[in-house]
Structure formats: structure tokens, C-alpha cells
Amino acid sequence: MMNQAIAKWYDENQEEIMALSKKIWDASELAMEEFESCRLTAEFMEKHGFKVTTYHCCDSTKRPNTVIAEWGSGKPVIGFIGEYDSLPGIGQEVKPYRAPTGGNGQGCGHSLMAPSCGSAAAALKAAMEAEGLKGTVKFFACPAEETVEGKMHMVRDGVFEGLDCCLAWHPQGHGLKIREFIQNSLTNMKVEFFGTSAHAAVAPEKGRSALDACELMNVGVNYLREHCEPTTRIHYSYLSAGEKPNVIPSYAALHYFVRTKDLKSNYETFQRVSKCAEGAAIMTETECKISVNAMVSGCMQISGFNQFFYESAAKVPPLTYTEEDMEFARELFKSIHEREPKEGEEIISTELIAPTHNHVNAPSSTDVGYVTRLAPTSRMVGLGMITGTPMHSWGSVAAAGHPIGLKSAVYAGKCQAQCGYDIVKNPEVIRPWRQDLDRQLKEEGEVKIIFPERIN
Ligand SMILES: [Zn+2]
């Protein structure tokens, strides 16, 4: 049965959690610019009795975008992780049809995460106070997940040190389940070339083109693909490619994502991609500068913890929607899928799904990955969106701003809080999870990683 202090805390605070989610949705701030989202979340955690620290994880000349909230003392130390960054170009009204507003949108539903995971920390605190239980509760509102880098700045700063275990939740258009994927490791890197500009027609022999260097590097990488493992994914875009055709560009830059199945192969592939850059610089007589924005690992899976989280969540009464919510959901389903739902077809799931303990690889990546190496971590994914909604689309933005999304944040918060409570009541459950993590890290052997640098 669900802990009664947690249930009571949510009865008293659910409107506030939904209001906070909607305010973060309204703000829809991009990665590294989550200033208002940070301020609102910090205010919420402070109000609920946490000691709160905020800072900008990358550039101290900017307003804070990161929240670290802490309550209690001693062991176990339980962490909850939330995010709040949005995506550019998919702004959308809370309407069950495509209604673009321009600008940013919460297409990954991150506006629900910080309020949900932060509320779990606050509700766990209430339950611990009610019974006089010992332990430390921490909540981290993490910026810049969409650019796969925010948490690596926080890791570099030692923010996650000392955690005994860590919980998280992410919305998605299916039932609630444990995220059992081992996601790809990823290097997020910038390559800049510096050449010499000249008139492209009158004095081309005087110019050394930074753009040529970019193009030759890309050709090199495109040949390199054939000699990578089939699971490797390398993609790039141009950050700068010159201005006018008649000026040989002295500066050009590329943004690369290099994804591989594990951290070891990622570091090796990063080095091979770097050689393509260096080769291109030699060919074009330009200089190249390689900067790692972040290097992230895949996610360690702790079966025992995953099962425990699921069993705790099963104690929470199911998520329910009103007839009004369901009417909106049906209309949104029709707009997203451009058809009527079939007889008996699921519109939106409120189901809780048991873990499979089958840890398959997935091509995507997340900056949560490295946190899963520091402490046993279990993450749930699902709810808050129409079944089958493509992530990073207008349909997910619409649902995240509607009670469909807002209520899922409350329910997922309860599941996390209940799991935290079950751990605090019986903290020795953590020991085999830690042993499992240590065994996996040992099997992997030594790995190299480059941490992102602070700008200021
Ligand atoms: Zn996301």
C-alpha cells in the first residue's frame, strides 16, 4: 500500500506541482538558458524545506540554470534527477491540433520532469519526518539535456558525489516502465578551422579555406564509417561555413555527434574522427581546434533496483483522467495520427508495465549515462503523452502543457517518492545494487573520458 504521508502530501500539493510544470512549459527555455525554470524550481524546493543552491553549470557570468536541493542527514543518500530544457522551433499551443506559436516548445516533456522528480524528494521528506527516519534526500534540476551535456558539467563539479542511489522519470507516449535500454555513448564535439581569407577570383592562391577543411574532414569521416562497428552513428552539421562565395572563408566550424556502443569504443572513435580533422588541416594548410562539449556514457542497468522501483510504483493508485481530459486526448490522437482511433485502440496509456530485465542497446544517448556509473540508478519512462506520439514534435508539446501531461507528473512523482520511502525503510537493499554496479564497472575495465570545460 502507498505510504499515507506521501499520499497526503500529494493531496495537499498536487495543484502546485501542476502549476509549476505549466509555468516551466510557458517559459520553454533552451539548453543552458533555463534561468526562469531554475528560479521557479529553486523557489518550490525552498518552500518545501530544502537547502537550495543554484549556479550556472557552465558560465558563472550568467544567471543560474542548475538547482541542487538537499534535506536531512546521514545515510542513505537518495537522489532524484529532473530536467527542464525545451527545443527550438516547435512552439505549440495547448490545443488538440497543430497550432504553432513559433519559438521553443517542450517537445520532450522536460517541463514535467523537474516538478515531478522535485516533488518526489519533497514528499519523501514529509514521509521521513512523519516517522523520524534517518537519511539524506537530494534533488538535482539539471540543465541542457537536449544538447547532451548539462549533467557532465555537474559531474565535473562533483555534484553527484556521495549518492547511494538515484531515481528519475521521463514522460513518453506509452505506459510507465523502467527504461531498460543501454543507450549509446556519445562525444559531442566542435571542430573549428582557421585559414586565410582572400578574394576567391582575384587571388585564390593567397587563400587557405577553412570551409575546404570542413568538407575534406567530412569526406574523411564518411569513409571512416565503413570501418566502424555497425552500431556506430556519426552525424554532423555546419556551425559556420563562410558568408559569401567570393570570399575564401578564414573561419569555418562543424558540430559532430559521435555515438558508439560503449565509452571505450567512443573514446577510440573520437580519436579517429579527430585524425580526419587534423588530416584536413594538413591538406588545406589551415589550423584546427577540437573542443569536446561533452562525452557521455551509456546507462548502467541494475536489475535488482529496476525490479524494486517497479514494485514500489505498483503500490501507488493508478493515474486517472477525467472525461474532459480523454476528449482532448481523442482529438489530439486524431490530429497526430491523421486518422480516427480503431475500435478498442489505446489513446493514452496509464498502465504500469513490469521490467523485462532484457537490457538491449538503443542508438540514442543521454547525459544521465555517467550518473549511472556513480551510483545505482533506476529511471522510469512513459505517460503524459498520446500513445505513439513522436518525441520532439508539436504533439508532445501540446500534451505536456495539458492536464494530460501535468497529472502524469504528479503520478510519476508519487511512484518515485514511494520507492525512496521503501529504500529508506530498508536501506540494506542498496548493497547488492552497488555490488552489481561495481561488477559491471570492473568488467568494463579502464575507460577514458574528457570532461567539458567551463566557459567562465
Ligand atoms: Zn528528453
Short mmCIF file of C-alpha atoms and ligand atoms in Angstrom, two decimals:
data_model
loop_
_atom_site.label_atom_id
_atom_site.label_comp_id
_atom_site.label_asym_id
_atom_site.label_seq_id
_atom_site.Cartn_x
_atom_site.Cartn_y
_atom_site.Cartn_z
CA MET A 1 0.00 0.00 0.00
CA MET A 2 1.15 3.52 -0.71
CA ASN A 3 2.67 5.39 2.23
CA GLN A 4 -0.03 7.61 3.72
CA ALA A 5 2.22 10.60 4.43
CA ILE A 6 3.24 10.63 0.75
CA ALA A 7 -0.41 10.31 -0.36
CA LYS A 8 -1.41 13.19 1.96
CA TRP A 9 1.50 15.36 0.80
CA TYR A 10 0.41 14.93 -2.83
CA ASP A 11 -3.24 15.62 -1.99
CA GLU A 12 -2.14 18.91 -0.47
CA ASN A 13 0.42 19.91 -3.11
CA GLN A 14 -0.65 18.47 -6.46
CA GLU A 15 -2.13 21.75 -7.72
CA GLU A 16 1.16 23.49 -7.01
CA ILE A 17 3.17 20.80 -8.84
CA MET A 18 0.93 21.09 -11.91
CA ALA A 19 1.14 24.90 -11.77
CA LEU A 20 4.94 24.74 -11.59
CA SER A 21 5.04 22.37 -14.60
CA LYS A 22 2.83 24.72 -16.58
CA LYS A 23 4.99 27.74 -15.71
CA ILE A 24 8.11 25.90 -16.91
CA TRP A 25 6.17 24.91 -20.05
CA ASP A 26 5.23 28.59 -20.56
CA ALA A 27 8.88 29.65 -20.14
CA SER A 28 10.16 26.89 -22.52
CA GLU A 29 13.81 27.81 -22.20
CA LEU A 30 16.53 26.28 -24.36
CA ALA A 31 19.52 24.33 -23.10
CA MET A 32 21.89 26.37 -20.89
CA GLU A 33 19.32 29.22 -20.72
CA GLU A 34 16.92 27.69 -18.16
CA PHE A 35 17.01 30.80 -15.96
CA GLU A 36 13.30 31.16 -15.12
CA SER A 37 12.80 27.37 -14.87
CA CYS A 38 15.70 27.26 -12.42
CA ARG A 39 14.34 30.15 -10.35
CA LEU A 40 10.84 28.63 -10.14
CA THR A 41 12.15 25.17 -9.24
CA ALA A 42 14.52 26.54 -6.59
CA GLU A 43 11.63 28.53 -5.07
CA PHE A 44 9.49 25.36 -4.94
CA MET A 45 12.19 23.30 -3.22
CA GLU A 46 12.97 26.08 -0.73
CA LYS A 47 9.31 26.43 0.14
CA HIS A 48 9.21 22.72 0.92
CA GLY A 49 12.10 22.94 3.37
CA PHE A 50 15.17 22.09 1.31
CA LYS A 51 18.54 23.79 1.49
CA VAL A 52 18.91 25.06 -2.07
CA THR A 53 21.99 26.00 -4.08
CA THR A 54 21.75 27.37 -7.62
CA TYR A 55 24.50 28.13 -10.14
CA HIS A 56 25.17 28.20 -13.87
CA CYS A 57 26.89 24.91 -14.60
CA CYS A 58 28.95 26.28 -17.49
CA ASP A 59 29.26 30.07 -17.34
CA SER A 60 29.26 31.88 -13.99
CA THR A 61 28.71 35.24 -15.70
CA LYS A 62 25.16 34.07 -16.47
CA ARG A 63 22.13 33.66 -14.18
CA PRO A 64 21.80 30.24 -12.51
CA ASN A 65 20.36 27.35 -14.56
CA THR A 66 21.05 24.46 -12.14
CA VAL A 67 19.40 23.55 -8.81
CA ILE A 68 20.85 21.38 -6.06
CA ALA A 69 18.38 20.86 -3.19
CA GLU A 70 19.20 18.90 -0.05
CA TRP A 71 17.44 17.86 3.15
CA GLY A 72 18.26 15.53 6.06
CA SER A 73 21.48 13.94 7.23
CA GLY A 74 23.40 10.68 7.13
CA LYS A 75 22.77 7.59 5.06
CA PRO A 76 21.18 6.51 2.83
CA VAL A 77 21.67 9.42 0.43
CA ILE A 78 18.90 9.25 -2.16
CA GLY A 79 18.98 11.41 -5.30
CA PHE A 80 16.22 12.45 -7.69
CA ILE A 81 17.11 13.88 -11.10
CA GLY A 82 14.90 16.19 -13.20
CA GLU A 83 15.36 18.27 -16.34
CA TYR A 84 13.57 21.28 -17.83
CA ASP A 85 15.07 22.39 -21.14
CA SER A 86 12.97 22.84 -24.30
CA LEU A 87 13.61 22.53 -28.05
CA PRO A 88 13.78 25.26 -30.71
CA GLY A 89 11.22 25.74 -33.48
CA ILE A 90 8.35 23.58 -32.18
CA GLY A 91 6.36 26.08 -30.11
CA GLN A 92 2.72 24.97 -29.91
CA GLU A 93 -0.48 25.99 -28.10
CA VAL A 94 -2.26 23.66 -25.68
CA LYS A 95 -4.71 22.68 -28.44
CA PRO A 96 -5.58 19.22 -29.80
CA TYR A 97 -4.48 20.24 -33.29
CA ARG A 98 -1.38 21.76 -34.85
CA ALA A 99 -1.29 25.38 -33.61
CA PRO A 100 2.27 26.64 -33.96
CA THR A 101 3.29 29.67 -31.95
CA GLY A 102 6.85 29.81 -33.27
CA GLY A 103 9.71 29.69 -30.82
CA ASN A 104 10.59 26.96 -28.35
CA GLY A 105 8.48 24.03 -27.25
CA GLN A 106 8.61 21.29 -24.61
CA GLY A 107 8.74 18.54 -27.22
CA CYS A 108 10.47 16.10 -24.90
CA GLY A 109 8.17 16.91 -21.95
CA HIS A 110 11.06 18.05 -19.75
CA SER A 111 8.80 20.72 -18.19
CA LEU A 112 7.13 17.83 -16.33
CA MET A 113 10.37 16.31 -15.07
CA ALA A 114 11.80 18.83 -12.62
CA PRO A 115 8.39 19.32 -10.88
CA SER A 116 7.75 15.55 -10.78
CA CYS A 117 11.18 14.48 -9.52
CA GLY A 118 11.49 17.51 -7.18
CA SER A 119 8.06 16.76 -5.71
CA ALA A 120 9.16 13.17 -5.09
CA ALA A 121 12.05 14.47 -2.99
CA ALA A 122 9.71 16.77 -1.03
CA ALA A 123 7.10 14.04 -0.45
CA LEU A 124 9.81 11.62 0.71
CA LYS A 125 10.99 14.27 3.16
CA ALA A 126 7.42 14.55 4.52
CA ALA A 127 7.20 10.76 4.98
CA MET A 128 10.62 10.63 6.71
CA GLU A 129 9.65 13.47 9.05
CA ALA A 130 6.37 11.72 9.91
CA GLU A 131 8.24 8.61 11.08
CA GLY A 132 11.53 10.18 12.20
CA LEU A 133 13.52 8.22 9.57
CA LYS A 134 17.21 8.94 9.01
CA GLY A 135 18.77 9.75 5.65
CA THR A 136 19.54 12.48 3.12
CA VAL A 137 17.29 13.43 0.22
CA LYS A 138 18.77 15.31 -2.74
CA PHE A 139 17.17 16.72 -5.83
CA PHE A 140 19.02 17.97 -8.89
CA ALA A 141 17.34 20.12 -11.55
CA CYS A 142 19.71 19.59 -14.45
CA PRO A 143 20.03 21.89 -17.47
CA ALA A 144 20.91 21.14 -21.09
CA GLU A 145 19.88 17.51 -21.54
CA GLU A 146 18.78 18.19 -25.12
CA THR A 147 22.32 19.15 -26.06
CA VAL A 148 23.57 16.08 -24.14
CA GLU A 149 25.94 17.97 -21.87
CA GLY A 150 24.41 19.59 -18.75
CA LYS A 151 24.96 16.73 -16.31
CA MET A 152 28.56 16.27 -17.46
CA HIS A 153 29.29 19.81 -16.22
CA MET A 154 27.66 18.83 -12.92
CA VAL A 155 29.66 15.57 -12.79
CA ARG A 156 32.86 17.56 -13.39
CA ASP A 157 31.88 19.78 -10.44
CA GLY A 158 31.37 16.73 -8.19
CA VAL A 159 27.67 17.48 -7.70
CA PHE A 160 26.60 13.80 -7.70
CA GLU A 161 29.34 12.55 -5.34
CA GLY A 162 28.17 10.63 -2.29
CA LEU A 163 24.83 9.40 -3.65
CA ASP A 164 23.86 5.89 -2.60
CA CYS A 165 21.24 5.58 -5.32
CA CYS A 166 19.39 7.72 -7.79
CA LEU A 167 15.88 7.83 -9.30
CA ALA A 168 14.40 9.61 -12.29
CA TRP A 169 11.40 9.75 -14.61
CA HIS A 170 10.85 10.90 -18.22
CA PRO A 171 7.44 11.17 -19.97
CA GLN A 172 6.75 9.38 -23.28
CA GLY A 173 3.77 8.15 -25.33
CA HIS A 174 3.38 4.70 -23.78
CA GLY A 175 2.71 3.14 -20.36
CA LEU A 176 5.05 3.64 -17.40
CA LYS A 177 8.01 1.29 -17.45
CA ILE A 178 11.64 1.07 -16.44
CA ARG A 179 13.99 2.49 -19.07
CA GLU A 180 15.98 -0.69 -19.66
CA PHE A 181 17.97 0.46 -22.68
CA ILE A 182 21.72 0.65 -22.62
CA GLN A 183 21.99 3.83 -24.62
CA ASN A 184 24.95 4.77 -26.79
CA SER A 185 27.98 6.60 -25.51
CA LEU A 186 28.39 9.93 -27.26
CA THR A 187 31.02 12.57 -27.91
CA ASN A 188 29.53 15.98 -28.59
CA MET A 189 32.38 17.91 -30.22
CA LYS A 190 33.10 21.12 -32.09
CA VAL A 191 35.77 21.33 -34.77
CA GLU A 192 36.96 24.77 -35.87
CA PHE A 193 39.27 25.53 -38.79
CA PHE A 194 41.27 28.73 -39.11
CA GLY A 195 42.61 29.67 -42.56
CA THR A 196 43.38 32.79 -44.57
CA SER A 197 40.78 34.81 -46.42
CA ALA A 198 41.36 36.16 -49.92
CA HIS A 199 39.36 37.23 -52.98
CA ALA A 200 38.11 33.94 -54.38
CA ALA A 201 38.50 35.07 -58.02
CA VAL A 202 41.34 37.62 -57.97
CA ALA A 203 43.77 35.98 -55.55
CA PRO A 204 42.65 32.41 -54.75
CA GLU A 205 46.28 31.28 -54.43
CA LYS A 206 46.63 33.56 -51.37
CA GLY A 207 43.65 31.99 -49.56
CA ARG A 208 43.58 28.93 -47.32
CA SER A 209 39.95 27.86 -46.99
CA ALA A 210 38.58 26.83 -43.61
CA LEU A 211 35.46 25.67 -45.46
CA ASP A 212 37.52 23.32 -47.67
CA ALA A 213 38.96 21.86 -44.47
CA CYS A 214 35.45 21.17 -43.12
CA GLU A 215 34.43 19.49 -46.36
CA LEU A 216 37.56 17.34 -46.53
CA MET A 217 37.13 16.35 -42.89
CA ASN A 218 33.55 15.26 -43.62
CA VAL A 219 34.70 13.24 -46.64
CA GLY A 220 37.26 11.54 -44.41
CA VAL A 221 34.65 10.74 -41.76
CA ASN A 222 32.22 9.44 -44.38
CA TYR A 223 34.91 6.95 -45.50
CA LEU A 224 35.67 6.14 -41.86
CA ARG A 225 32.08 4.91 -41.35
CA GLU A 226 32.81 1.77 -43.34
CA HIS A 227 35.43 0.81 -40.78
CA CYS A 228 33.32 1.34 -37.67
CA GLU A 229 31.07 -1.13 -35.92
CA PRO A 230 27.54 -1.19 -37.39
CA THR A 231 26.10 0.31 -34.19
CA THR A 232 28.27 3.43 -34.55
CA ARG A 233 26.44 6.61 -35.57
CA ILE A 234 28.27 9.76 -36.62
CA HIS A 235 26.39 12.91 -37.58
CA TYR A 236 27.44 16.49 -38.19
CA SER A 237 26.19 19.95 -39.00
CA TYR A 238 27.86 23.19 -40.04
CA LEU A 239 28.14 25.85 -37.36
CA SER A 240 29.86 28.26 -39.71
CA ALA A 241 30.64 27.91 -43.42
CA GLY A 242 31.66 31.33 -44.67
CA GLU A 243 29.45 34.24 -45.76
CA LYS A 244 29.79 34.94 -49.48
CA PRO A 245 31.15 32.77 -52.32
CA ASN A 246 33.67 35.40 -53.40
CA VAL A 247 35.44 35.46 -50.02
CA ILE A 248 37.56 32.47 -49.12
CA PRO A 249 36.46 31.81 -45.54
CA SER A 250 39.18 32.13 -42.92
CA TYR A 251 36.88 30.52 -40.35
CA ALA A 252 34.51 27.53 -40.53
CA ALA A 253 33.26 25.13 -37.91
CA LEU A 254 31.49 21.79 -37.56
CA HIS A 255 29.42 20.22 -34.81
CA TYR A 256 29.82 16.46 -34.51
CA PHE A 257 27.97 13.78 -32.51
CA VAL A 258 29.92 10.52 -32.39
CA ARG A 259 27.87 7.66 -30.93
CA THR A 260 29.17 4.18 -30.18
CA LYS A 261 28.08 1.22 -28.07
CA ASP A 262 30.30 1.95 -25.06
CA LEU A 263 32.68 4.51 -23.57
CA LYS A 264 35.84 2.67 -24.58
CA SER A 265 34.89 2.49 -28.28
CA ASN A 266 33.63 6.07 -28.05
CA TYR A 267 36.99 7.44 -26.98
CA GLU A 268 38.70 5.46 -29.76
CA THR A 269 36.24 6.67 -32.41
CA PHE A 270 36.57 10.25 -31.15
CA GLN A 271 40.33 9.94 -31.75
CA ARG A 272 39.79 8.60 -35.28
CA VAL A 273 37.35 11.44 -36.12
CA SER A 274 39.93 13.89 -34.71
CA LYS A 275 42.51 12.47 -37.11
CA CYS A 276 40.18 13.28 -40.03
CA ALA A 277 40.12 16.88 -38.76
CA GLU A 278 43.90 17.01 -38.39
CA GLY A 279 44.36 15.45 -41.87
CA ALA A 280 42.04 18.03 -43.41
CA ALA A 281 44.00 20.81 -41.73
CA ILE A 282 47.26 19.48 -43.18
CA MET A 283 45.73 19.18 -46.67
CA THR A 284 44.37 22.73 -46.64
CA GLU A 285 47.18 24.40 -44.68
CA THR A 286 44.75 25.59 -42.05
CA GLU A 287 44.77 25.18 -38.27
CA CYS A 288 42.19 23.09 -36.49
CA LYS A 289 40.87 23.28 -32.93
CA ILE A 290 38.88 20.41 -31.46
CA SER A 291 36.70 21.05 -28.38
CA VAL A 292 34.72 18.39 -26.54
CA ASN A 293 31.40 19.88 -25.37
CA ALA A 294 30.69 16.65 -23.52
CA MET A 295 31.44 12.96 -23.62
CA VAL A 296 28.66 10.82 -22.14
CA SER A 297 28.41 7.12 -21.39
CA GLY A 298 25.58 4.65 -21.84
CA CYS A 299 23.37 3.73 -18.91
CA MET A 300 24.32 1.02 -16.43
CA GLN A 301 21.32 -1.19 -15.70
CA ILE A 302 20.79 -2.56 -12.20
CA SER A 303 18.16 -5.29 -12.50
CA GLY A 304 17.51 -5.56 -8.76
CA PHE A 305 16.90 -1.81 -8.46
CA ASN A 306 14.69 -1.79 -11.56
CA GLN A 307 12.51 -4.55 -10.08
CA PHE A 308 12.37 -2.75 -6.71
CA PHE A 309 11.32 0.55 -8.35
CA TYR A 310 8.56 -1.22 -10.28
CA GLU A 311 7.25 -2.95 -7.14
CA SER A 312 7.21 0.36 -5.23
CA ALA A 313 5.38 2.09 -8.10
CA ALA A 314 2.79 -0.72 -8.09
CA LYS A 315 1.73 0.40 -4.58
CA VAL A 316 0.56 3.78 -5.94
CA PRO A 317 -3.12 4.02 -7.03
CA PRO A 318 -3.31 4.27 -10.85
CA LEU A 319 -3.24 7.50 -12.83
CA THR A 320 -6.74 8.56 -13.85
CA TYR A 321 -8.08 11.14 -16.28
CA THR A 322 -11.43 12.94 -16.42
CA GLU A 323 -13.83 12.55 -19.35
CA GLU A 324 -12.79 16.07 -20.39
CA ASP A 325 -9.11 15.05 -20.47
CA MET A 326 -9.98 11.98 -22.52
CA GLU A 327 -11.97 14.07 -25.00
CA PHE A 328 -8.87 16.25 -25.55
CA ALA A 329 -6.74 13.09 -25.80
CA ARG A 330 -9.01 11.63 -28.53
CA GLU A 331 -8.88 14.85 -30.57
CA LEU A 332 -5.10 15.06 -30.17
CA PHE A 333 -4.74 11.41 -31.19
CA LYS A 334 -6.68 12.12 -34.40
CA SER A 335 -4.52 15.15 -35.24
CA ILE A 336 -1.22 13.37 -34.52
CA HIS A 337 -2.05 10.15 -36.37
CA GLU A 338 -4.28 11.81 -39.02
CA ARG A 339 -6.99 9.18 -38.53
CA GLU A 340 -9.72 8.01 -36.14
CA PRO A 341 -8.64 5.56 -33.45
CA LYS A 342 -9.59 1.99 -34.32
CA GLU A 343 -12.12 0.08 -32.25
CA GLY A 344 -10.56 -0.56 -28.82
CA GLU A 345 -7.27 1.15 -29.76
CA GLU A 346 -5.33 2.74 -26.91
CA ILE A 347 -5.47 6.55 -26.96
CA ILE A 348 -3.29 7.21 -23.96
CA SER A 349 -1.78 4.67 -21.60
CA THR A 350 -1.98 4.83 -17.81
CA GLU A 351 -0.59 1.33 -17.44
CA LEU A 352 2.34 0.34 -15.22
CA ILE A 353 4.50 -2.22 -17.05
CA ALA A 354 6.84 -4.70 -15.32
CA PRO A 355 10.54 -4.71 -16.24
CA THR A 356 11.74 -7.35 -18.71
CA HIS A 357 15.34 -7.42 -17.39
CA ASN A 358 16.39 -7.57 -21.01
CA HIS A 359 18.97 -4.80 -21.38
CA VAL A 360 19.04 -4.07 -25.08
CA ASN A 361 21.13 -1.40 -26.79
CA ALA A 362 19.49 1.72 -28.17
CA PRO A 363 21.01 4.22 -30.63
CA SER A 364 20.06 7.30 -28.58
CA SER A 365 22.18 8.86 -25.84
CA THR A 366 21.63 10.85 -22.66
CA ASP A 367 23.77 12.79 -20.24
CA VAL A 368 22.21 10.73 -17.41
CA GLY A 369 24.58 7.97 -18.54
CA TYR A 370 27.56 8.99 -16.45
CA VAL A 371 25.43 9.41 -13.32
CA THR A 372 24.52 5.70 -13.60
CA ARG A 373 28.25 4.92 -13.18
CA LEU A 374 28.48 6.92 -9.95
CA ALA A 375 25.55 5.36 -8.09
CA PRO A 376 22.95 2.66 -8.79
CA THR A 377 20.32 4.47 -10.84
CA SER A 378 16.86 3.42 -11.99
CA ARG A 379 14.80 5.52 -14.38
CA MET A 380 11.17 5.23 -15.36
CA VAL A 381 9.87 6.35 -18.73
CA GLY A 382 6.35 6.80 -20.05
CA LEU A 383 2.95 8.55 -19.57
CA GLY A 384 1.88 12.13 -20.19
CA MET A 385 1.60 11.84 -23.99
CA ILE A 386 -0.75 10.30 -26.55
CA THR A 387 0.20 6.75 -27.49
CA GLY A 388 2.66 6.71 -30.36
CA THR A 389 3.41 10.47 -30.28
CA PRO A 390 6.75 11.14 -31.96
CA MET A 391 9.13 12.72 -29.44
CA HIS A 392 10.33 16.26 -30.21
CA SER A 393 7.11 17.02 -32.10
CA TRP A 394 4.25 19.51 -31.68
CA GLY A 395 2.02 16.70 -30.36
CA SER A 396 4.25 16.12 -27.35
CA VAL A 397 4.42 19.89 -26.70
CA ALA A 398 0.59 20.09 -26.64
CA ALA A 399 0.20 17.15 -24.24
CA ALA A 400 2.95 18.35 -21.89
CA GLY A 401 1.11 21.65 -21.37
CA HIS A 402 -2.31 20.00 -20.81
CA PRO A 403 -3.59 18.25 -17.64
CA ILE A 404 -2.79 15.02 -19.53
CA GLY A 405 0.88 15.76 -19.02
CA LEU A 406 0.55 17.68 -15.74
CA LYS A 407 -1.30 14.84 -13.98
CA SER A 408 1.28 12.31 -15.17
CA ALA A 409 3.99 14.38 -13.46
CA VAL A 410 2.10 14.10 -10.16
CA TYR A 411 1.58 10.34 -10.52
CA ALA A 412 5.21 9.67 -11.55
CA GLY A 413 6.30 11.78 -8.56
CA LYS A 414 4.29 9.53 -6.23
CA CYS A 415 5.93 6.42 -7.71
CA GLN A 416 9.42 7.86 -7.16
CA ALA A 417 8.61 9.08 -3.64
CA GLN A 418 7.21 5.66 -2.70
CA CYS A 419 10.38 3.97 -3.98
CA GLY A 420 12.53 6.41 -1.99
CA TYR A 421 10.48 5.64 1.12
CA ASP A 422 10.82 1.87 0.61
CA ILE A 423 14.61 2.30 0.34
CA VAL A 424 14.85 4.47 3.45
CA LYS A 425 12.80 1.93 5.43
CA ASN A 426 15.15 -0.85 4.36
CA PRO A 427 18.47 0.73 3.29
CA GLU A 428 20.38 -2.56 3.09
CA VAL A 429 18.59 -3.20 -0.24
CA ILE A 430 21.15 -0.84 -1.80
CA ARG A 431 24.15 -3.09 -1.06
CA PRO A 432 23.54 -5.71 -3.84
CA TRP A 433 22.73 -2.91 -6.31
CA ARG A 434 26.08 -1.29 -5.55
CA GLN A 435 27.81 -4.68 -5.91
CA ASP A 436 26.14 -5.17 -9.29
CA LEU A 437 27.32 -1.73 -10.44
CA ASP A 438 30.88 -2.33 -9.18
CA ARG A 439 30.98 -5.68 -11.00
CA GLN A 440 29.86 -4.06 -14.28
CA LEU A 441 32.43 -1.28 -13.96
CA LYS A 442 35.17 -3.80 -13.22
CA GLU A 443 34.23 -5.93 -16.23
CA GLU A 444 34.39 -2.87 -18.45
CA GLY A 445 37.96 -2.09 -17.36
CA GLU A 446 39.67 1.27 -17.54
CA VAL A 447 37.95 3.94 -19.63
CA LYS A 448 38.99 7.42 -20.70
CA ILE A 449 36.70 10.38 -20.75
CA ILE A 450 37.07 14.10 -21.46
CA PHE A 451 35.03 16.42 -19.29
CA PRO A 452 33.61 19.66 -20.68
CA GLU A 453 35.37 22.87 -19.78
CA ARG A 454 33.73 25.78 -18.02
CA ILE A 455 33.44 28.87 -20.23
CA ASN A 456 33.81 31.13 -17.18
ZN ZN B 1 14.07 14.05 -23.07
#
